[in-house]
Short mmCIF file of C-alpha atoms in Angstrom, two decimals:
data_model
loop_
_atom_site.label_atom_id
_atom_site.label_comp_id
_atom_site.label_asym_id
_atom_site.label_seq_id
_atom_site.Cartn_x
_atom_site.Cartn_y
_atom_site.Cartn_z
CA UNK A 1 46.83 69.23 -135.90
CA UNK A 2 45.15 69.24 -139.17
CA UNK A 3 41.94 67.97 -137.91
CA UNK A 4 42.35 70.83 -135.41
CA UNK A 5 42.48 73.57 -137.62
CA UNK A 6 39.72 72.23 -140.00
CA UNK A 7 37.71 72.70 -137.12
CA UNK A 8 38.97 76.15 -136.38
CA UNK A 9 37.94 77.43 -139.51
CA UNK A 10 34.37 75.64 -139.48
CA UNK A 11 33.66 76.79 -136.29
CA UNK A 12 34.50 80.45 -137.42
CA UNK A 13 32.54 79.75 -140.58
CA UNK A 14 29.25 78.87 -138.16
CA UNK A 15 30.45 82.37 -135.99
CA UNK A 16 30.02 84.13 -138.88
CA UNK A 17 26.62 82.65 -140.17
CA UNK A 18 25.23 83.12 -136.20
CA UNK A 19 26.31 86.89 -136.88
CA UNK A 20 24.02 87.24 -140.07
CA UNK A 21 21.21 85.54 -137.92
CA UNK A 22 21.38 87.85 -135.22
CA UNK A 23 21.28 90.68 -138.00
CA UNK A 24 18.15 88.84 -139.40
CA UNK A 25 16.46 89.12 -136.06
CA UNK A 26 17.09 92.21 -135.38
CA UNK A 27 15.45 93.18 -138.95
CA UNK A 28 18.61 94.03 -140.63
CA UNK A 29 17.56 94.65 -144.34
CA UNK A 30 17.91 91.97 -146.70
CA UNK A 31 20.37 93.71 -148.57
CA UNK A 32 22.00 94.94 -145.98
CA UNK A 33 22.62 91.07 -144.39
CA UNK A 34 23.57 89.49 -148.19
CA UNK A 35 26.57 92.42 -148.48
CA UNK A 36 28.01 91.91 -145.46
CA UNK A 37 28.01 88.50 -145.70
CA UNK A 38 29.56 89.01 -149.29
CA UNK A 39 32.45 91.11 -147.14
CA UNK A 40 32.73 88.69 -144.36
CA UNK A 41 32.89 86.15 -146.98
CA UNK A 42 35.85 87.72 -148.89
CA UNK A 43 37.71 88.57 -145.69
CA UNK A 44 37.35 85.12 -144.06
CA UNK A 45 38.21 83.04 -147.53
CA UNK A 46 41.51 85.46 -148.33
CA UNK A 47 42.85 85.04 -144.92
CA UNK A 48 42.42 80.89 -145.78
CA UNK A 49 44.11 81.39 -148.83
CA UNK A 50 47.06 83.39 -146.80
CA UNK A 51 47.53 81.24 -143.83
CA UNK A 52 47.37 77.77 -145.93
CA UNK A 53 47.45 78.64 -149.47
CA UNK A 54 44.89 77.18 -152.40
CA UNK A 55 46.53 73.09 -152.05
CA UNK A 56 46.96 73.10 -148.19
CA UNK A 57 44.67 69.68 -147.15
CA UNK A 58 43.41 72.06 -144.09
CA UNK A 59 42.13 74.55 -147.14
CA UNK A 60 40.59 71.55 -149.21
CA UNK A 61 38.92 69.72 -146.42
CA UNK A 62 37.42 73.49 -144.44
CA UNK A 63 36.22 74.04 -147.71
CA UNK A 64 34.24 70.40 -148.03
CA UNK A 65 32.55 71.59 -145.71
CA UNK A 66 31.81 74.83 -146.54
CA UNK A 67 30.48 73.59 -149.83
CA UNK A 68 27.62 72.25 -147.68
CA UNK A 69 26.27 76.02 -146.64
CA UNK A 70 27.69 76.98 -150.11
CA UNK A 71 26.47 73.95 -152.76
CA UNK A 72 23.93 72.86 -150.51
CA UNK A 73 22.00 76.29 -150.96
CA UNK A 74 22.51 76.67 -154.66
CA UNK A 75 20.94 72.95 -155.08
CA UNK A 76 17.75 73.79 -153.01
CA UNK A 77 17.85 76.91 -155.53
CA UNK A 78 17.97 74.76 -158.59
CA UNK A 79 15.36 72.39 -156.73
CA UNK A 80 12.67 74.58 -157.73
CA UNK A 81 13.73 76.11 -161.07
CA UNK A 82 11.83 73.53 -163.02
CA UNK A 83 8.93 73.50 -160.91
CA UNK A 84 8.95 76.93 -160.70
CA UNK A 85 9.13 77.52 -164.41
CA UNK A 86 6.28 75.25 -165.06
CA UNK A 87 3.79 76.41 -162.72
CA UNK A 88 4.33 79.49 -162.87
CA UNK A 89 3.85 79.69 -166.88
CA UNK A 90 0.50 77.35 -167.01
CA UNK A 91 -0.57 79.40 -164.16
CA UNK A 92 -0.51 82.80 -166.13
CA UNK A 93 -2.75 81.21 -168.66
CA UNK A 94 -5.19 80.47 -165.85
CA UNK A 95 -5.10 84.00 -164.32
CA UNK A 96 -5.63 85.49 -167.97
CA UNK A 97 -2.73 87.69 -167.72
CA UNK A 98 -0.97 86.49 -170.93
CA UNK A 99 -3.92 85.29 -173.56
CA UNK A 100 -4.58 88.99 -174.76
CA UNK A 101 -0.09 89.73 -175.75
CA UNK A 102 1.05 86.11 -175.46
CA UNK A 103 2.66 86.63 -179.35
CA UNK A 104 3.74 89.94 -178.31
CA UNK A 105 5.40 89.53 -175.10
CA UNK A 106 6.86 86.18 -176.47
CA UNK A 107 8.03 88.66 -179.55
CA UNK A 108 9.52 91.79 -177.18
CA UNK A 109 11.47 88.98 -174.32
CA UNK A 110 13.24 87.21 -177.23
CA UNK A 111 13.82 90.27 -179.00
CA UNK A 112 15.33 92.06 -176.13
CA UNK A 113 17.52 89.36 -175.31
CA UNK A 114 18.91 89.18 -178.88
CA UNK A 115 19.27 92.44 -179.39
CA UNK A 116 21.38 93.39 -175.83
CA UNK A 117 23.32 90.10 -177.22
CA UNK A 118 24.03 91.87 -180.05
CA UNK A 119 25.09 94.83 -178.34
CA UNK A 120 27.00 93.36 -175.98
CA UNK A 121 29.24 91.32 -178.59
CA UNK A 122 29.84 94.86 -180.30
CA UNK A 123 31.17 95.67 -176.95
CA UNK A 124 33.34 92.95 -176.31
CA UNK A 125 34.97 93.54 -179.46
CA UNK A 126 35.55 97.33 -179.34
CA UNK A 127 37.40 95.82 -175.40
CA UNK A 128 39.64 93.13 -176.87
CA UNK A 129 40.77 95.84 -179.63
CA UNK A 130 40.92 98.83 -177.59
CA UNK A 131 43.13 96.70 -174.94
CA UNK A 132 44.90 95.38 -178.04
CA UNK A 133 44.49 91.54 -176.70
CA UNK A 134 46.29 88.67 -178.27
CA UNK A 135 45.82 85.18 -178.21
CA UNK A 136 49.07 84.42 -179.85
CA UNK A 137 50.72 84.88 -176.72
CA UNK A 138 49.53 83.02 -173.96
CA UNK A 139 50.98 79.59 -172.71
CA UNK A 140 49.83 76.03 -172.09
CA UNK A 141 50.32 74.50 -168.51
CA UNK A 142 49.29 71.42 -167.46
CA UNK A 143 45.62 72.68 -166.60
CA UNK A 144 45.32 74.24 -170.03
CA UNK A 145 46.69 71.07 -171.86
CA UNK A 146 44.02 69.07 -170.21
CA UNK A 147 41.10 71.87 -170.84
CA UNK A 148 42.16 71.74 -174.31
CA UNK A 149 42.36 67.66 -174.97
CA UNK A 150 38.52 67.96 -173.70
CA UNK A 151 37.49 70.89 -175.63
CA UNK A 152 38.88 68.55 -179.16
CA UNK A 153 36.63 66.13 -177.90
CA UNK A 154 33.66 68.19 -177.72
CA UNK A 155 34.26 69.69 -181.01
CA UNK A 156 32.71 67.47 -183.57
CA UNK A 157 29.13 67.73 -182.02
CA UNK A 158 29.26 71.22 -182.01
CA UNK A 159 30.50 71.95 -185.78
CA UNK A 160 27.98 69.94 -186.86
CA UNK A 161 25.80 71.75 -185.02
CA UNK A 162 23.53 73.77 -187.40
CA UNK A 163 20.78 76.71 -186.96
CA UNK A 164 18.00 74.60 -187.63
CA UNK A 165 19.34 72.26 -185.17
CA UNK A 166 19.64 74.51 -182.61
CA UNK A 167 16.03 75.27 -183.14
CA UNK A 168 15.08 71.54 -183.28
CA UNK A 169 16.96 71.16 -179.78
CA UNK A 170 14.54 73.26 -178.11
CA UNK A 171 11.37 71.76 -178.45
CA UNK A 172 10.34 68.92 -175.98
CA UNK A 173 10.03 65.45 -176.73
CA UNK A 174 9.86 64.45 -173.31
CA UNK A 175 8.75 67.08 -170.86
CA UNK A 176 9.06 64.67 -168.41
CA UNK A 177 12.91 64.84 -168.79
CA UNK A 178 13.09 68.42 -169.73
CA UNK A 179 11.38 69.00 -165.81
CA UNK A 180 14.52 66.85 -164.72
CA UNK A 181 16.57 69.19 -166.29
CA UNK A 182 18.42 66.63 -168.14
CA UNK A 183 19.20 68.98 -171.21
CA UNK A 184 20.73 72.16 -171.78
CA UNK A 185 17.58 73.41 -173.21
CA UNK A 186 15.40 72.09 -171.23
CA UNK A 187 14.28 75.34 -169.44
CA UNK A 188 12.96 76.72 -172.53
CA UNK A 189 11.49 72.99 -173.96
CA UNK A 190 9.97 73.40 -170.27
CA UNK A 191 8.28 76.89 -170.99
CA UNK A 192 7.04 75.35 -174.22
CA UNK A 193 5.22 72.92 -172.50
CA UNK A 194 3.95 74.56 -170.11
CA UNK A 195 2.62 77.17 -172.67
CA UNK A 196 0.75 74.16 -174.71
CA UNK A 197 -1.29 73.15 -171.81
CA UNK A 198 -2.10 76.81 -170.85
CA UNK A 199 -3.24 77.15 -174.63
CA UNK A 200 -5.17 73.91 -174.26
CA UNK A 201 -6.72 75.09 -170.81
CA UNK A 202 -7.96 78.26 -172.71
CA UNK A 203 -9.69 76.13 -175.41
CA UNK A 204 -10.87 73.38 -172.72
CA UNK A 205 -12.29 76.71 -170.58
CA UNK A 206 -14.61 77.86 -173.69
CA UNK A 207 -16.40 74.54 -173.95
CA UNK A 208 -16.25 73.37 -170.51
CA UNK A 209 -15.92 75.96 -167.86
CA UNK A 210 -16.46 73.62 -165.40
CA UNK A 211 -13.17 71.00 -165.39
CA UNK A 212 -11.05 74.07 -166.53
CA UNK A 213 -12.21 76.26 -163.10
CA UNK A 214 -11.44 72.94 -161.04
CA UNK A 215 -7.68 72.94 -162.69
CA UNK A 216 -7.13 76.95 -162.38
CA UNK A 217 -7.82 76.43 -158.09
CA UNK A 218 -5.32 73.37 -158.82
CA UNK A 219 -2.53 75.34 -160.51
CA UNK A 220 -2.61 78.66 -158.03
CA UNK A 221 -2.85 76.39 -155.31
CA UNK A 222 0.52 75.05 -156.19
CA UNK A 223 1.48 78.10 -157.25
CA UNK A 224 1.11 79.60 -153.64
CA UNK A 225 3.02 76.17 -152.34
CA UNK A 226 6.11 76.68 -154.62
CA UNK A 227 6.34 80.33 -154.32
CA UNK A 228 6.50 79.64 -150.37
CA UNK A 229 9.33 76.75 -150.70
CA UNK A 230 11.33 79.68 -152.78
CA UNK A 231 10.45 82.16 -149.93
CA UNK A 232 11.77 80.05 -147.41
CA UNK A 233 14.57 79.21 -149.54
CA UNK A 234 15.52 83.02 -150.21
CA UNK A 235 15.81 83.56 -146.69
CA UNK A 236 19.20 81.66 -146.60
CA UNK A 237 20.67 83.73 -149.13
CA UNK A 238 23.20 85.46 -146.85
CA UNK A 239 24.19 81.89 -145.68
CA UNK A 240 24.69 80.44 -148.84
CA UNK A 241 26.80 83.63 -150.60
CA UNK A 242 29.34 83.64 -147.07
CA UNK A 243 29.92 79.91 -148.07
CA UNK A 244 30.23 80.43 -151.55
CA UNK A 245 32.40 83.22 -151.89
CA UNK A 246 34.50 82.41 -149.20
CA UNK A 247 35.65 79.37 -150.86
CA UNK A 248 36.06 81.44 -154.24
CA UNK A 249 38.66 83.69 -152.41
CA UNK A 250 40.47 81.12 -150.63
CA UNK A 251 40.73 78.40 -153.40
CA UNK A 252 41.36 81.44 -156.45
CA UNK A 253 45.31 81.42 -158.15
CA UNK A 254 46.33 85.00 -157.79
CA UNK A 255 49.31 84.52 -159.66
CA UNK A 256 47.53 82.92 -162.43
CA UNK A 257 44.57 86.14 -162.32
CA UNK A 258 47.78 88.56 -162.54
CA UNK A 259 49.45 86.84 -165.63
CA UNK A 260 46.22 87.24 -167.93
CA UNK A 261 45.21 90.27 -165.77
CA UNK A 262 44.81 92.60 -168.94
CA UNK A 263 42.20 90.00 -170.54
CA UNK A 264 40.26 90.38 -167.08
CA UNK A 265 40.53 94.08 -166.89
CA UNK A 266 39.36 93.98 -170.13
CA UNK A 267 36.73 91.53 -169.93
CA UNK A 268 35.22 93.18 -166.93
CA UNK A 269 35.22 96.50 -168.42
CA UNK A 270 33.02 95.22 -171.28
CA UNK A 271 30.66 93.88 -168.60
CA UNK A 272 30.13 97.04 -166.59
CA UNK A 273 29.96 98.78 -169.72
CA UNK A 274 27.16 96.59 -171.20
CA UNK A 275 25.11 97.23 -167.62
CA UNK A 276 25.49 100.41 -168.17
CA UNK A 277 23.54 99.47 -171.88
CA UNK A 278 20.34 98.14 -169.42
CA UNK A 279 20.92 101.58 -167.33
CA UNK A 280 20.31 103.75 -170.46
CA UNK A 281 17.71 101.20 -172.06
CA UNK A 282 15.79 101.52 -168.72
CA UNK A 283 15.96 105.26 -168.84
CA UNK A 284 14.46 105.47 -172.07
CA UNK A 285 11.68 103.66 -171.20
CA UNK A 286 11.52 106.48 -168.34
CA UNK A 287 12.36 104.42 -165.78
CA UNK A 288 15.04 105.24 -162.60
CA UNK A 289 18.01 103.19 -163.59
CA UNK A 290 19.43 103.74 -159.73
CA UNK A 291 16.20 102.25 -158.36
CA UNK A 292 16.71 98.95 -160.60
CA UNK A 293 20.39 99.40 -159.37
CA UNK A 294 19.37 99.10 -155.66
CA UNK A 295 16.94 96.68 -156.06
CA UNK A 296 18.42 94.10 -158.53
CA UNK A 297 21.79 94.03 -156.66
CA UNK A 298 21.29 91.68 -154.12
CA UNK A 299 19.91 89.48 -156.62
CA UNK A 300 22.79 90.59 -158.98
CA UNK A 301 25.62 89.63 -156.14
CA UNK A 302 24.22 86.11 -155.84
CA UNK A 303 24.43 85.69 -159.47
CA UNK A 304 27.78 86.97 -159.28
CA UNK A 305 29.02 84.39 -156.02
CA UNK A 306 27.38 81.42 -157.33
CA UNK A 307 28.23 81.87 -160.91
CA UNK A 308 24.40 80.34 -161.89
CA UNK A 309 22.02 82.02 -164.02
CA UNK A 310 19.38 78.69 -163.71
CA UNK A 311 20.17 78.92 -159.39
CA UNK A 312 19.47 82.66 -159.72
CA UNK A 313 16.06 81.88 -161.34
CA UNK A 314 14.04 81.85 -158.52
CA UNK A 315 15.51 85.89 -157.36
CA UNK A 316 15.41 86.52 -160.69
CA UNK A 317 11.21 86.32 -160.76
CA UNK A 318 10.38 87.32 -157.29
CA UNK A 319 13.17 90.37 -157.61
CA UNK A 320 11.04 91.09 -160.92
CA UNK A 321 7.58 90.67 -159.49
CA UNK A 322 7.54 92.02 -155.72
CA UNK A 323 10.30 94.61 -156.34
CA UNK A 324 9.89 96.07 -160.23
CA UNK A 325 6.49 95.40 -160.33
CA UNK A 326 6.45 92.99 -163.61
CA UNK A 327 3.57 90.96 -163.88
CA UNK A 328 4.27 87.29 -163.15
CA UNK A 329 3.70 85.99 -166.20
CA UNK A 330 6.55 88.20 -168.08
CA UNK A 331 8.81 87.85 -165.11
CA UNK A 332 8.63 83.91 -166.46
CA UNK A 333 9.19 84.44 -169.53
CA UNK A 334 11.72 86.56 -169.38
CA UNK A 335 13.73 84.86 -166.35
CA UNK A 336 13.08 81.51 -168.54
CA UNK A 337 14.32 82.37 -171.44
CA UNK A 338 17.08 84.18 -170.40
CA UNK A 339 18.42 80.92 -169.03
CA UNK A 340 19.01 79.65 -172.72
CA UNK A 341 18.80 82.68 -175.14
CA UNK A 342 20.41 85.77 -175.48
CA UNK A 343 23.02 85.42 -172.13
CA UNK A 344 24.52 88.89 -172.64
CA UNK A 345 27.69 87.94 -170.60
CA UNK A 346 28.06 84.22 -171.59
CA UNK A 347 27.52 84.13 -174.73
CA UNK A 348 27.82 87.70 -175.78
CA UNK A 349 30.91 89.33 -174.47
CA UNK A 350 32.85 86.40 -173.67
CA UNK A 351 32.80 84.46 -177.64
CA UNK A 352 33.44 87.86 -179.56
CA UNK A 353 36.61 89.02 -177.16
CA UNK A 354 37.89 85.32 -178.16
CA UNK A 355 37.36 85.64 -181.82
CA UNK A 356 39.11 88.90 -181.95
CA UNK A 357 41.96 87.50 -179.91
CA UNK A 358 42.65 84.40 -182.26
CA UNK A 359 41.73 85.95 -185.48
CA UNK A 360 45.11 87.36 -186.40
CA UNK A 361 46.04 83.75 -186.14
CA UNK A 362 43.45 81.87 -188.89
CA UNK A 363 45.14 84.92 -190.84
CA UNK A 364 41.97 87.26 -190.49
CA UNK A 365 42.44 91.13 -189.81
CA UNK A 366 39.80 91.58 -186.26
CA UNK A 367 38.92 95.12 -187.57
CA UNK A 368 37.83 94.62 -190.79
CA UNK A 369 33.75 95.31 -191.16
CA UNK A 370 33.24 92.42 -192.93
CA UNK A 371 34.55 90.28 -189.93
CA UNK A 372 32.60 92.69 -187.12
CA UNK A 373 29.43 92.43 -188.43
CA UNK A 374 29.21 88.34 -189.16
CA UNK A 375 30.70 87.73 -185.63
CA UNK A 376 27.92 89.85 -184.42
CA UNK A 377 25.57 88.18 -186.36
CA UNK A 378 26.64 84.81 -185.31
CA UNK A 379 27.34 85.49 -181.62
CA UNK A 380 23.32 86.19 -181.20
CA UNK A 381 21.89 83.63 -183.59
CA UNK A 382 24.31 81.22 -181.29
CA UNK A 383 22.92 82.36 -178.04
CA UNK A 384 20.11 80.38 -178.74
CA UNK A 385 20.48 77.49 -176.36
CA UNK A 386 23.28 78.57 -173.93
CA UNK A 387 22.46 76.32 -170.57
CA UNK A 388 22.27 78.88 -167.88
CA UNK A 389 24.82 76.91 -165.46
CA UNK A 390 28.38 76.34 -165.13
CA UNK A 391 30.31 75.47 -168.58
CA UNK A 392 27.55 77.76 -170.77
CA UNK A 393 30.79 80.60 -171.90
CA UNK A 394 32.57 77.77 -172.80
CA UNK A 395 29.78 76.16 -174.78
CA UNK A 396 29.12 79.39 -176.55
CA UNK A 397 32.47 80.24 -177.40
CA UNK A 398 33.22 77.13 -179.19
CA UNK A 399 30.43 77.32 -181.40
CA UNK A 400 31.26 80.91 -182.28
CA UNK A 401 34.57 79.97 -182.91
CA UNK A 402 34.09 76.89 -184.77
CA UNK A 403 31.45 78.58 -187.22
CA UNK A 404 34.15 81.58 -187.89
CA UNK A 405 36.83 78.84 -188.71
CA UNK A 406 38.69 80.09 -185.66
CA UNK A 407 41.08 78.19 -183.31
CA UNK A 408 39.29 76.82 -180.16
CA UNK A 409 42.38 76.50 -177.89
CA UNK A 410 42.14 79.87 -176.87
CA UNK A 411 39.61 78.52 -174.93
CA UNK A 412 41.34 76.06 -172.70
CA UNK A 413 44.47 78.51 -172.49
CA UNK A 414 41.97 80.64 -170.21
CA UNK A 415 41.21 77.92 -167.53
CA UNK A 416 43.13 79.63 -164.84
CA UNK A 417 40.71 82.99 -164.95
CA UNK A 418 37.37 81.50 -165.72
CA UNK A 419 35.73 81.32 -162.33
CA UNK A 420 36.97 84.95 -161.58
CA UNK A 421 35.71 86.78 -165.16
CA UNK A 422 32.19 83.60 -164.67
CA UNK A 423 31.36 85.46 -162.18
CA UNK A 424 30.88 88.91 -163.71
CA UNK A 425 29.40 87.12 -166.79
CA UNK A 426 26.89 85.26 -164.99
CA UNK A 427 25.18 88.61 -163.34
CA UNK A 428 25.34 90.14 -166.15
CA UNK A 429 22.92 87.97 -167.96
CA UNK A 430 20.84 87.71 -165.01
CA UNK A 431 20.54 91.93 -164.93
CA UNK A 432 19.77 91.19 -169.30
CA UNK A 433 17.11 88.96 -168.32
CA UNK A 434 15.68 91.18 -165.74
CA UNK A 435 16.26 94.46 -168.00
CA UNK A 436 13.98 92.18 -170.84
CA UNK A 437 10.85 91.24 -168.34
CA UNK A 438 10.78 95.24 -167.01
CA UNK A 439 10.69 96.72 -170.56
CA UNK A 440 8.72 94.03 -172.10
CA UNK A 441 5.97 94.97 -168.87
CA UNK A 442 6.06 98.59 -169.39
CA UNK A 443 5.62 97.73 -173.27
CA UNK A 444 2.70 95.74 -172.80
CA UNK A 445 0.75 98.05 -169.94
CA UNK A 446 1.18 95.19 -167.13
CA UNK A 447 4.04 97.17 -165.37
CA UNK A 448 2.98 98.17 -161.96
CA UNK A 449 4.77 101.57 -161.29
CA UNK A 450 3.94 101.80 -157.78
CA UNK A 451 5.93 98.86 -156.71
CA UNK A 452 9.26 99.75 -158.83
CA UNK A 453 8.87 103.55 -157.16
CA UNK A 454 8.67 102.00 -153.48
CA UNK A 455 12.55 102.90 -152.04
CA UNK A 456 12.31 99.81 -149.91
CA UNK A 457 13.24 95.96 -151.34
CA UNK A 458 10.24 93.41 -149.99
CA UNK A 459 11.96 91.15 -147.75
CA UNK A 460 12.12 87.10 -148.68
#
């Protein structure tokens, strides 16, 4: 019977992906198909959860499955981040679109990104005191026992984990295992690389025109290849969110969200307060905040189902370049680097709230000025090599808190809502890195104002 009823749900699973396909050939808009899948998704996964609960083997085994839709598109996502990254970085040197502000758009993305950071740790503080959180008072299940025994574990790395080598941990010493991904900074050791040929190109193109034109047709040329493989991979994007959040609503612990409820009430007001921060920031660069709001959402709600800022990546540029009009070369840098620095969600929001929580604890008053401003100051120096996937709050957080002297526990104790408040966080730092590459364009003169005025969002 089991068997059965994994089948059922499959089969209604591959009923509701057919759906989105006929909506795709009848020209259904792209945003149109990814928010009803994000509906069907919710729907379909709750009424899981209701019939056979979050343990049930028919809910575990349905949702092995779905994981292929769901997993299997955010891997073909991450497939090309690297690949992406690089070409697209060495290929802006070859198309002379960065050489004349390279220092200053480098200067303006990272800037940006600290700075929101910055803001948005002010903001999670003013939440966790105006909601008047505590850490004193929440309990330790079994899940949270175990979170915590590997959080003491992790510790020792990351208290002796200085500034300067932070810094040191982004520059590559293999680039051949920084394209693997293998470390958490290795998106930004990639861009570093990437910008040391392009620099090299430039000085090889002054002496020798000749080899450096034969490598500029050899870069676009992969250029156009890779930029078709994400094309192709866009286009599943409805597919892949039904999947995905489907098995976040069947397989989340209601009872678990409604114990800590205020600290996710709390946590997402922060969030939608700090988007509102890229609204205004937008405006003042006289630019229509509901125009970014239309067409950075669909990008935005994948960020928010798969809980991936380095899976987003690939949205993250083309949203930038065929719908905001950002050149290419910015929409790099500022999609690459936000993977690693300045995550306004992740490693903004997320470590101050925690601080505040636990300080009464280690004995320190959370509204003192003295205590505001270094937490501020330490929440964006420590953005600095946040990996961009799953685990990257976490990682944040417990360098914050171990370079205040605070508790880490706090961390583990808040196992049971991570996915759900993740998923906030996670688009979030996609819309900071995205708010970065428009205003560092329109900065810099290579904004293209006709395509952020168009009403319509360029299809995949």
């Amino acid at each position: 019977m089991t068997t059965v009823l994994i089948i059922v749900n499959i089969a209604v699973l591959l009923l509701l992906m057919f759906g989105l396909f006929k909506m795709q050939k009848k020209h259904v808009s792209f945003s149109k198909r990814v928010f009803t899948a994000l509906g069907l998704g919710i729907i379909f996964g709750y009424l899981i959860h209701l019939i056979y609960g979050t343990t049930d083997e028919v809910t575990t085994k349905s949702i092995d499955w779905f994981n292929v839709v769901g997993i299997g598109y955010i891997k073909l996502l991450q497939m090309v981040v690297m690949p992406l990254v690089f070409i697209s970085i060495v290929g802006a040197f070859t198309k002379l679109k960065l050489t004349k502000n390279i220092g200053k758009i480098s200067f303006l993305v990272i800037g940006i990104l600290l700075g929101t950071t910055a803001i948005s740790a002010a903001i999670g503080i003013g939440s966790a005191l105006g909601f008047g959180l505590d850490g004193i008072h929440l309990t330790e299940g079994n899940a949270e026992k175990a979170r915590n025994d590997q959080l003491a574990e992790r510790v020792p790395g990351i208290e002796n984990m200085t500034l300067p080598q932070q810094i040191i941990e982004l520059v590559p010493s293999n680039p051949f295992q920084d394209l693997t991904g293998a470390r958490a900074t290795s998106t930004i050791a990639v861009v570093i690389f990437a910008a040391f040929i392009g620099i090299a190109y430039l000085g090889v193109k002054r002496k020798d025109p000749g080899p450096a034109e034969f490598f500029a047709k050899i870069i676009d040329t992969l250029y156009s290849i890779i930029m078709r493989i994400v094309t192709i991979i866009l286009r599943l994007t409805p597919y892949g969110i039904l999947a995905i959040i489907t098995k976040v609503t069947a397989t989340s612990d209601y009872e678990a969200i409604a114990k800590l409820g205020k600290f996710v009430i709390a946590s997402y007001v922060a969030l939608i307060i700090m988007f509102i921060v890229h609204l205004l920031l937008l405006s003042l660069a006289k630019l229509n905040p509901f125009r970014y709001v239309k067409k950075a959402l669909p990008t935005l709600t994948f960020a928010f189902t798969s809980r991936t800022s380095a899976g987003t990546l690939p949205m993250t540029i083309k949203t930038q370049t065929k719908d905001l009009g950002v050149s290419e070369g910015i929409a790099n840098f500022a999609g690459s680097f936000g993977l690693t620095i300045g995550q306004n969600g992740c490693a903004g929001i997320y470590p101050a709230m925690l601080a505040v929580m636990v300080a009464p604890s280690a004995g320190i008053d959370p509204t003192s000025l003295s205590f505001i401003v270094t937490l501020i100051l330490v929440v964006a120096i420590s953005s600095f090599g946040v990996a961009g996937v799953g685990g990257g709050a976490t990682f944040a957080a417990l360098i914050v808190l171990s370079v205040m002297n605070l508790p880490i526990a706090i961390v583990g104790l808040l196992i049971s809502v991570e996915p759900l408040i993740d998923m906030g966080r996670t688009a979030l730092n996609v819309s900071g890195a995205m708010t970065s590459g428009v205003l560092t364009s329109k900065a810099t003169g290579e904004f293209d104002e006709e395509i952020y005025a168009q009403p319509e969002i360029v299809e995949a």
